[in-house]
Amino acid sequence: MRRALLPWLLVLPSLTLALAVILYPFWEIVRLSASDVSRFGQVRGFAGVGNFARVLADPIFLAALLRTLEWTAAVVGGTVLISTGVALVLVQDFWGRGIARTLVLLPWSISLSMAAIVWLWAFDGDHGMVNATLSQLGLLGRNVQWMARADTAFPIEIGVGILVSIPFTTTILLGGLTSIPGDIYEAASIDGATRAQAFRHLTLPLLRSFINIAVVLNVIYVFNSFPIIWVMTKGGPDNSTHILVTYLYELAFYLGRPGPAAAVSLVMLAIVFGFTVLYVRMQRERSA
Amino acid sequence: MTAGRMLRRSLLCWLALSPLLVLVIFPFAVMLSTGLKPIDEVLAWPPRWLPSHIAWRNFTDMWVAADFGTAAANSLLISVLATALAIAVAVPAAYAMARLELRGRGLYRNFLLVTQMLSPILLVLGLFRMAAAIPFGDGTLVDTRTGVVIIYGAFNIAFAVWMLASYFATIPRDLEEAAWLDGCTRAGAVLRIFMPLALPAISVTAIVTFVAAWNEFTVALTMLRDPSKLTLTLRVVNLVAGRYSVQWNQVMLATLLATLPVAVIFALLQRYLVQGLTLGAVK
Amino acid sequence: MSRRSGTILAAAALALGLAGAARAETVRVTAAYYSDKTGPYFEQMAKEFHAANPGIDIKIEVVNWDNLLQKLQTDISGGTNSDISIIGTRWLLDFVKDGQAEPLDGYMDSAFKGRFIGAFLAPGQIGGKTYGLPIAASARAMYYNKDLLAKAGISAPPATWEELAADAAKLKAQGIAAFGLQGKAIETDVYWYYALWTYGGDVVKDGKAAFASDAGVKALTMYKSLIDKGYTEDGPTNYTREDLQNLFKQGRVAMMITAPFLINQIEKEAPKLNYGIAPVPKETRNATYAVTDSVVLFKNSKVKKAAWKFLDFLFTKDPRVAFTKGEGFLPTTKAEAADPYFAQNARLQTFVNLLPNAHFAPTVTGWEDTAKAVSDAVQSVYLGKDQPAPALKHAAELADQALGK
């Protein structure tokens, strides 16, 4: 009896706290999503699936949904790819490795909103150091208004997204690499494996579980990531950089429609949840 | 390995990292450059990296405008307490998951993951209503640092438990079991044998939680209103958002100073961070 | 604490004489951040008011415009809102419809009403009742850089859009960006309304979107041609009003339309700038945009009387003059307008003289949606993604779905 109870007693405080802080707000979102709600949260009546229908019929929502997938795929893909390379370098023994590792971790220390503000300022068309530096290097004939169009603004936002996600991801992967015992490489080199072969057949499989963790966590964080796009373009111009979170925020707090915003929130939850379940299952099958 | 080979390899490694490092350092260079310039040079074209003279008054102006001292103290207090809270509840849970027969372990793990999936943007509405309904002191949890601490603590449980549990699983059981044979109680063994071994993982988890709390914006914005309680991130972002005129030099300086403590922590603990996450991610 | 124990405690407190006269009432005020003077101004007012009314404490919270509505929304939904708040008058109807704002007529006598300049009091009235008092008011006019115009051989600011285009050509020949055109963030729509109105158009008429008219298409086509000919700054969709103001302060754009508060900013940040202020160029008629911010009293306030007392104080002459002067707005009360600072200020008078032709944002629900639809539409035209007529037509459809709902 006591043996069965003790583990749960130990889990209880964390469970209570997490449940208390997340369950009620979650229930609120569910309630709002099915209600006709005023700007100030007064429920005027039951809306059924009206909020969902309204949102799903909005072309801006659909465009934002596609762009969110683009954004998540690009940021997570770019992050994992670059981080893998960076981790492979940082695991080498070289002079100044500690400094290099610290530098790579550096973007982690700025909050997302502040990082977005700094980059917005750096890309400012008239006073920004990006234009200044590029034209000093002779790469730019005249000032570019980076944030004026989605063609330039959105890729920049993706780039900032990647940059801020690299430290965490690299740390996880670096951890993975350090945990691979060195002797298997020695064995491989005795067997006459080239470095490329060793990487493909030894490092990558061993790294896979770490990459999986990095992918899942990054997808969850990036999919819900708000400050970069909101600070830099607010989803504009002409909605051309909206992702679901910024669309949701605008809906809830600028246009005063908490009901449809709650619906978007749930749709988003369903998407991330679906992705995670699918991904984990796929990986399990692959490794089985 | 010869020094020559080492040199070659070092050069290659630094060369491979250099594009990334440029991008990493660039924003800090911008902060430093803009932060030290007088305002007329900030808005001049073409902007130069080096200010004609260092505008020391930016420090005092910014310090007053952002109420930097108070805000930093608030951020420190909130982040430390939130970290302590998260760790305090996460360590036992992680121990149970790693060491004991916990029925429904998978369920609990998945529940934790799901808590991370909800977009906090809208969740704050509900959080706020909840805080407003809980009596605390003379009023409610709204506009209290305690409320923010509880929310931060709760939001960081998932990561903390996840990481600690997988780390704990790698600590060999036999050491503890040997202690039992020596007549140690289970709790005693945990305290004397297990905890010291778990310390690196706990510190790393604490750092990650601390940084998350230090940098958080949305919850703080919604919950806090008394100027004497605002956090640093809140203050700095407020210098920009929706203002009729922005003093960019103050903003950049404030950002730099707000980032510095965290950057120093990373620099000092970089080695442990990698080791900690190493073991933490195995599961 | 249960309600009963609360009652007991209250009774005990009363018995001990803690309640009543000795206990100060606290009035919580949410103020919008206008400039770094806003906070100190309200703190000062709170102090002065408290000195005269020791029984009432005033607690000020200053919130940025970007977060103000969000904060009010969460506050109200949690029932923890302040007693008094500054809001954008365009939001007022939402507050009234939801029963959040207290009608103020019961507190005001005719003398109090008489303090205000009528045109500014009107936007705060809905259905014959007054819900918001105009705490800040502004109109829009065109700032022009005299030196830059002189450099291009132009002696007077353009009075019509045609003249503006002609002048812009001369400025462009000198390598000067002529007309600052806003295409980003809040009021992107308004920047186009300036032109719309001067072409004789309307934004909303009889509760329906009216901007997709002939006048609207002409006005938008004109703006787009300014961009295409290189008469504006490069990439207007990257410029907020504040960005344009910065350009103007540095003498990097020759003309732009904005509010009177730029005067104060120029005085502080670019005192040497040689500039003038002229009406918005016209096509068929003169027009400007006038906008007020309102201060409202919330219905759920428990200290309405004390709160009203503070409002009464804020709208007396000296506090008003201090506020309007500090923030660079237009006077909303007759007494402050008579103050020599305003009466003899040529620059401000340019704005005041425009008021008879001023358009206010109508108090209709769905105004925010309309603003967004129009902003999106003009942005798509500025970017060359769409033509004026279909873009406006689409925006009008979206606006009609939201207007009056």
Short mmCIF file of C-alpha atoms in Angstrom, two decimals, chain A residues 20-264:
data_model
loop_
_atom_site.label_atom_id
_atom_site.label_comp_id
_atom_site.label_asym_id
_atom_site.label_seq_id
_atom_site.Cartn_x
_atom_site.Cartn_y
_atom_site.Cartn_z
CA ALA A 20 -4.08 24.36 -10.95
CA VAL A 21 -2.33 26.85 -13.13
CA ILE A 22 -3.16 25.26 -16.47
CA LEU A 23 -6.49 23.52 -16.12
CA TYR A 24 -8.65 26.50 -15.25
CA PRO A 25 -7.32 28.77 -18.00
CA PHE A 26 -7.64 25.87 -20.42
CA TRP A 27 -11.23 25.36 -19.41
CA GLU A 28 -11.80 29.10 -19.91
CA ILE A 29 -10.49 28.85 -23.44
CA VAL A 30 -12.77 25.92 -24.19
CA ARG A 31 -15.72 27.84 -22.75
CA LEU A 32 -14.93 31.02 -24.67
CA SER A 33 -14.48 29.11 -27.90
CA ALA A 34 -18.06 27.89 -27.69
CA SER A 35 -19.55 31.20 -26.60
CA ASP A 36 -20.56 34.48 -28.06
CA VAL A 37 -18.26 36.70 -26.02
CA SER A 38 -17.96 40.47 -25.85
CA ARG A 39 -14.65 42.28 -25.98
CA PHE A 40 -14.59 42.35 -22.20
CA GLY A 41 -15.16 38.68 -21.69
CA GLN A 42 -18.89 38.86 -21.00
CA VAL A 43 -20.56 35.78 -22.33
CA ARG A 44 -23.59 36.83 -24.32
CA GLY A 45 -24.70 33.39 -25.32
CA PHE A 46 -23.82 29.96 -26.63
CA ALA A 47 -22.19 29.94 -30.02
CA GLY A 48 -21.77 26.26 -30.65
CA VAL A 49 -19.21 25.81 -33.38
CA GLY A 50 -19.96 29.29 -34.71
CA ASN A 51 -16.57 30.66 -33.67
CA PHE A 52 -14.75 27.81 -35.34
CA ALA A 53 -16.81 28.14 -38.50
CA ARG A 54 -16.18 31.86 -38.61
CA VAL A 55 -12.45 31.45 -38.18
CA LEU A 56 -12.11 28.62 -40.66
CA ALA A 57 -13.91 30.69 -43.27
CA ASP A 58 -11.51 33.60 -42.86
CA PRO A 59 -8.97 33.69 -45.70
CA ILE A 60 -6.50 35.45 -43.39
CA PHE A 61 -6.70 32.50 -41.02
CA LEU A 62 -6.04 30.02 -43.80
CA ALA A 63 -3.11 32.03 -45.11
CA ALA A 64 -1.75 32.35 -41.57
CA LEU A 65 -2.13 28.61 -41.05
CA LEU A 66 -0.07 27.83 -44.14
CA ARG A 67 2.48 30.43 -43.17
CA THR A 68 2.71 28.96 -39.67
CA LEU A 69 3.59 25.60 -41.17
CA GLU A 70 6.17 27.31 -43.36
CA TRP A 71 7.53 29.23 -40.39
CA THR A 72 7.72 26.19 -38.12
CA ALA A 73 9.27 23.97 -40.77
CA ALA A 74 11.81 26.60 -41.78
CA VAL A 75 12.81 27.63 -38.27
CA VAL A 76 12.92 24.14 -36.81
CA GLY A 77 14.54 22.66 -39.90
CA GLY A 78 17.13 25.40 -40.10
CA THR A 79 17.77 25.26 -36.38
CA VAL A 80 18.29 21.51 -36.21
CA LEU A 81 20.43 21.48 -39.34
CA ILE A 82 22.70 24.31 -38.24
CA SER A 83 22.80 23.14 -34.64
CA THR A 84 23.89 19.68 -35.70
CA GLY A 85 26.78 21.18 -37.63
CA VAL A 86 27.67 23.53 -34.82
CA ALA A 87 27.51 20.74 -32.25
CA LEU A 88 29.77 18.56 -34.40
CA VAL A 89 32.31 21.37 -34.47
CA LEU A 90 31.98 22.20 -30.79
CA VAL A 91 32.55 18.61 -29.75
CA GLN A 92 36.00 18.69 -31.37
CA ASP A 93 38.96 19.42 -29.20
CA PHE A 94 40.31 22.79 -30.29
CA TRP A 95 41.82 25.92 -28.85
CA GLY A 96 39.26 28.31 -27.41
CA ARG A 97 36.48 25.75 -27.42
CA GLY A 98 35.10 27.05 -24.12
CA ILE A 99 34.89 30.55 -25.54
CA ALA A 100 33.27 29.29 -28.72
CA ARG A 101 30.66 27.36 -26.74
CA THR A 102 29.89 30.38 -24.61
CA LEU A 103 29.49 32.57 -27.69
CA VAL A 104 27.11 30.11 -29.29
CA LEU A 105 25.04 30.11 -26.10
CA LEU A 106 24.91 33.89 -26.00
CA PRO A 107 21.60 34.47 -27.88
CA TRP A 108 19.90 32.42 -25.18
CA SER A 109 20.54 35.20 -22.70
CA ILE A 110 18.41 37.78 -24.50
CA SER A 111 14.67 37.55 -24.05
CA LEU A 112 12.80 36.97 -27.30
CA SER A 113 11.05 40.32 -27.21
CA MET A 114 14.31 42.16 -26.65
CA ALA A 115 16.09 40.19 -29.35
CA ALA A 116 13.30 41.08 -31.76
CA ILE A 117 13.56 44.75 -30.79
CA VAL A 118 17.31 44.78 -31.33
CA TRP A 119 17.03 43.10 -34.73
CA LEU A 120 14.20 45.40 -35.74
CA TRP A 121 16.45 48.31 -34.93
CA ALA A 122 19.42 46.73 -36.69
CA PHE A 123 17.32 46.28 -39.85
CA ASP A 124 15.85 49.78 -39.65
CA GLY A 125 15.86 51.19 -43.16
CA ASP A 126 17.20 54.61 -42.25
CA HIS A 127 19.35 54.22 -39.17
CA GLY A 128 20.01 50.51 -39.00
CA MET A 129 23.47 49.04 -38.82
CA VAL A 130 22.62 46.31 -41.33
CA ASN A 131 22.11 48.80 -44.14
CA ALA A 132 25.07 50.83 -42.95
CA THR A 133 27.41 47.86 -42.77
CA LEU A 134 26.31 46.38 -46.09
CA SER A 135 26.74 49.68 -47.89
CA GLN A 136 30.12 50.26 -46.26
CA LEU A 137 31.16 46.87 -47.56
CA GLY A 138 29.94 47.97 -50.97
CA LEU A 139 27.29 45.28 -51.08
CA LEU A 140 24.38 47.67 -51.16
CA GLY A 141 23.81 50.55 -53.57
CA ARG A 142 21.00 52.13 -51.60
CA ASN A 143 19.13 51.55 -48.39
CA VAL A 144 16.80 48.59 -48.35
CA GLN A 145 13.54 48.84 -46.39
CA TRP A 146 13.74 45.30 -45.11
CA MET A 147 10.51 45.27 -43.18
CA ALA A 148 8.44 46.92 -45.94
CA ARG A 149 7.59 43.70 -47.77
CA ALA A 150 7.03 40.14 -46.72
CA ASP A 151 9.60 38.91 -49.29
CA THR A 152 12.38 40.36 -47.18
CA ALA A 153 10.72 40.66 -43.77
CA PHE A 154 9.54 37.08 -43.38
CA PRO A 155 12.87 35.43 -44.21
CA ILE A 156 14.55 37.80 -41.77
CA GLU A 157 12.07 36.81 -39.09
CA ILE A 158 12.77 33.18 -39.83
CA GLY A 159 16.49 33.89 -39.56
CA VAL A 160 16.05 35.55 -36.16
CA GLY A 161 13.88 32.62 -35.11
CA ILE A 162 16.66 30.20 -36.05
CA LEU A 163 19.35 32.25 -34.37
CA VAL A 164 17.55 32.35 -31.03
CA SER A 165 16.72 28.64 -31.17
CA ILE A 166 20.26 27.50 -31.91
CA PRO A 167 21.71 27.70 -28.36
CA PHE A 168 19.18 25.40 -26.73
CA THR A 169 19.25 22.94 -29.62
CA THR A 170 23.02 22.91 -29.87
CA THR A 171 23.25 22.27 -26.16
CA ILE A 172 20.99 19.24 -26.40
CA LEU A 173 22.86 17.85 -29.41
CA LEU A 174 26.24 18.62 -27.92
CA GLY A 175 25.13 16.73 -24.87
CA GLY A 176 24.25 13.81 -27.11
CA LEU A 177 27.59 13.87 -28.87
CA THR A 178 29.57 13.99 -25.66
CA SER A 179 27.70 10.98 -24.39
CA ILE A 180 28.82 8.87 -27.35
CA PRO A 181 31.79 6.90 -26.12
CA GLY A 182 34.98 7.57 -28.07
CA ASP A 183 36.00 3.93 -28.39
CA ILE A 184 33.36 3.07 -30.95
CA TYR A 185 35.05 5.47 -33.34
CA GLU A 186 38.37 3.82 -32.72
CA ALA A 187 36.80 0.46 -33.44
CA ALA A 188 35.29 1.85 -36.60
CA SER A 189 38.53 3.30 -37.81
CA ILE A 190 40.21 -0.02 -37.24
CA ASP A 191 37.52 -1.55 -39.43
CA GLY A 192 38.59 0.94 -42.07
CA ALA A 193 35.53 3.17 -42.01
CA THR A 194 35.97 6.64 -43.50
CA ARG A 195 34.94 9.63 -41.46
CA ALA A 196 31.84 10.15 -43.57
CA GLN A 197 30.88 6.53 -43.06
CA ALA A 198 31.49 6.79 -39.36
CA PHE A 199 29.24 9.83 -39.24
CA ARG A 200 26.43 8.21 -41.18
CA HIS A 201 26.49 4.86 -39.52
CA LEU A 202 27.62 5.71 -36.01
CA THR A 203 27.10 9.32 -35.05
CA LEU A 204 23.78 9.97 -36.73
CA PRO A 205 21.94 6.92 -35.33
CA LEU A 206 23.24 7.64 -31.85
CA LEU A 207 22.27 11.25 -32.21
CA ARG A 208 18.82 10.45 -33.46
CA SER A 209 17.05 10.36 -30.10
CA PHE A 210 18.55 13.75 -29.28
CA ILE A 211 17.50 15.16 -32.62
CA ASN A 212 14.01 13.87 -31.99
CA ILE A 213 13.83 15.65 -28.68
CA ALA A 214 15.13 18.80 -30.29
CA VAL A 215 12.56 18.58 -33.06
CA VAL A 216 9.60 17.99 -30.76
CA LEU A 217 10.51 20.71 -28.28
CA ASN A 218 11.38 23.20 -30.99
CA VAL A 219 8.20 22.56 -32.90
CA ILE A 220 6.17 23.22 -29.79
CA TYR A 221 8.06 26.42 -28.94
CA VAL A 222 8.39 27.79 -32.46
CA PHE A 223 4.82 27.06 -33.43
CA ASN A 224 3.66 29.14 -30.45
CA SER A 225 6.37 31.76 -30.72
CA PHE A 226 4.90 35.23 -30.64
CA PRO A 227 7.38 38.06 -29.99
CA ILE A 228 9.60 37.93 -33.07
CA ILE A 229 6.90 38.46 -35.66
CA TRP A 230 4.77 40.67 -33.48
CA VAL A 231 7.57 43.06 -32.65
CA MET A 232 9.06 43.17 -36.14
CA THR A 233 6.05 43.37 -38.46
CA LYS A 234 2.88 42.81 -36.39
CA GLY A 235 1.82 40.32 -39.04
CA GLY A 236 1.78 43.04 -41.72
CA PRO A 237 2.04 44.57 -44.24
CA ASP A 238 -1.35 43.47 -45.52
CA ASN A 239 -1.36 40.37 -43.26
CA SER A 240 1.53 38.98 -45.26
CA THR A 241 3.60 37.87 -42.26
CA HIS A 242 0.83 36.69 -39.93
CA ILE A 243 1.27 33.32 -38.29
CA LEU A 244 -1.48 31.83 -36.16
CA VAL A 245 -0.26 33.24 -32.85
CA THR A 246 -0.05 36.80 -34.11
CA TYR A 247 -3.41 36.41 -35.86
CA LEU A 248 -4.85 35.11 -32.62
CA TYR A 249 -3.45 38.00 -30.62
CA GLU A 250 -4.79 40.56 -33.06
CA LEU A 251 -8.18 38.88 -32.99
CA ALA A 252 -8.35 38.78 -29.21
CA PHE A 253 -6.88 42.11 -28.23
CA TYR A 254 -7.12 44.46 -31.21
CA LEU A 255 -10.38 43.41 -32.77
CA GLY A 256 -11.88 42.42 -29.42
CA ARG A 257 -13.14 38.95 -30.34
CA PRO A 258 -12.07 36.54 -27.60
CA GLY A 259 -14.46 33.83 -28.82
CA PRO A 260 -12.93 33.24 -32.25
CA ALA A 261 -9.48 33.80 -30.74
CA ALA A 262 -10.13 30.96 -28.30
CA ALA A 263 -11.20 28.81 -31.22
CA VAL A 264 -7.91 29.53 -32.98
#
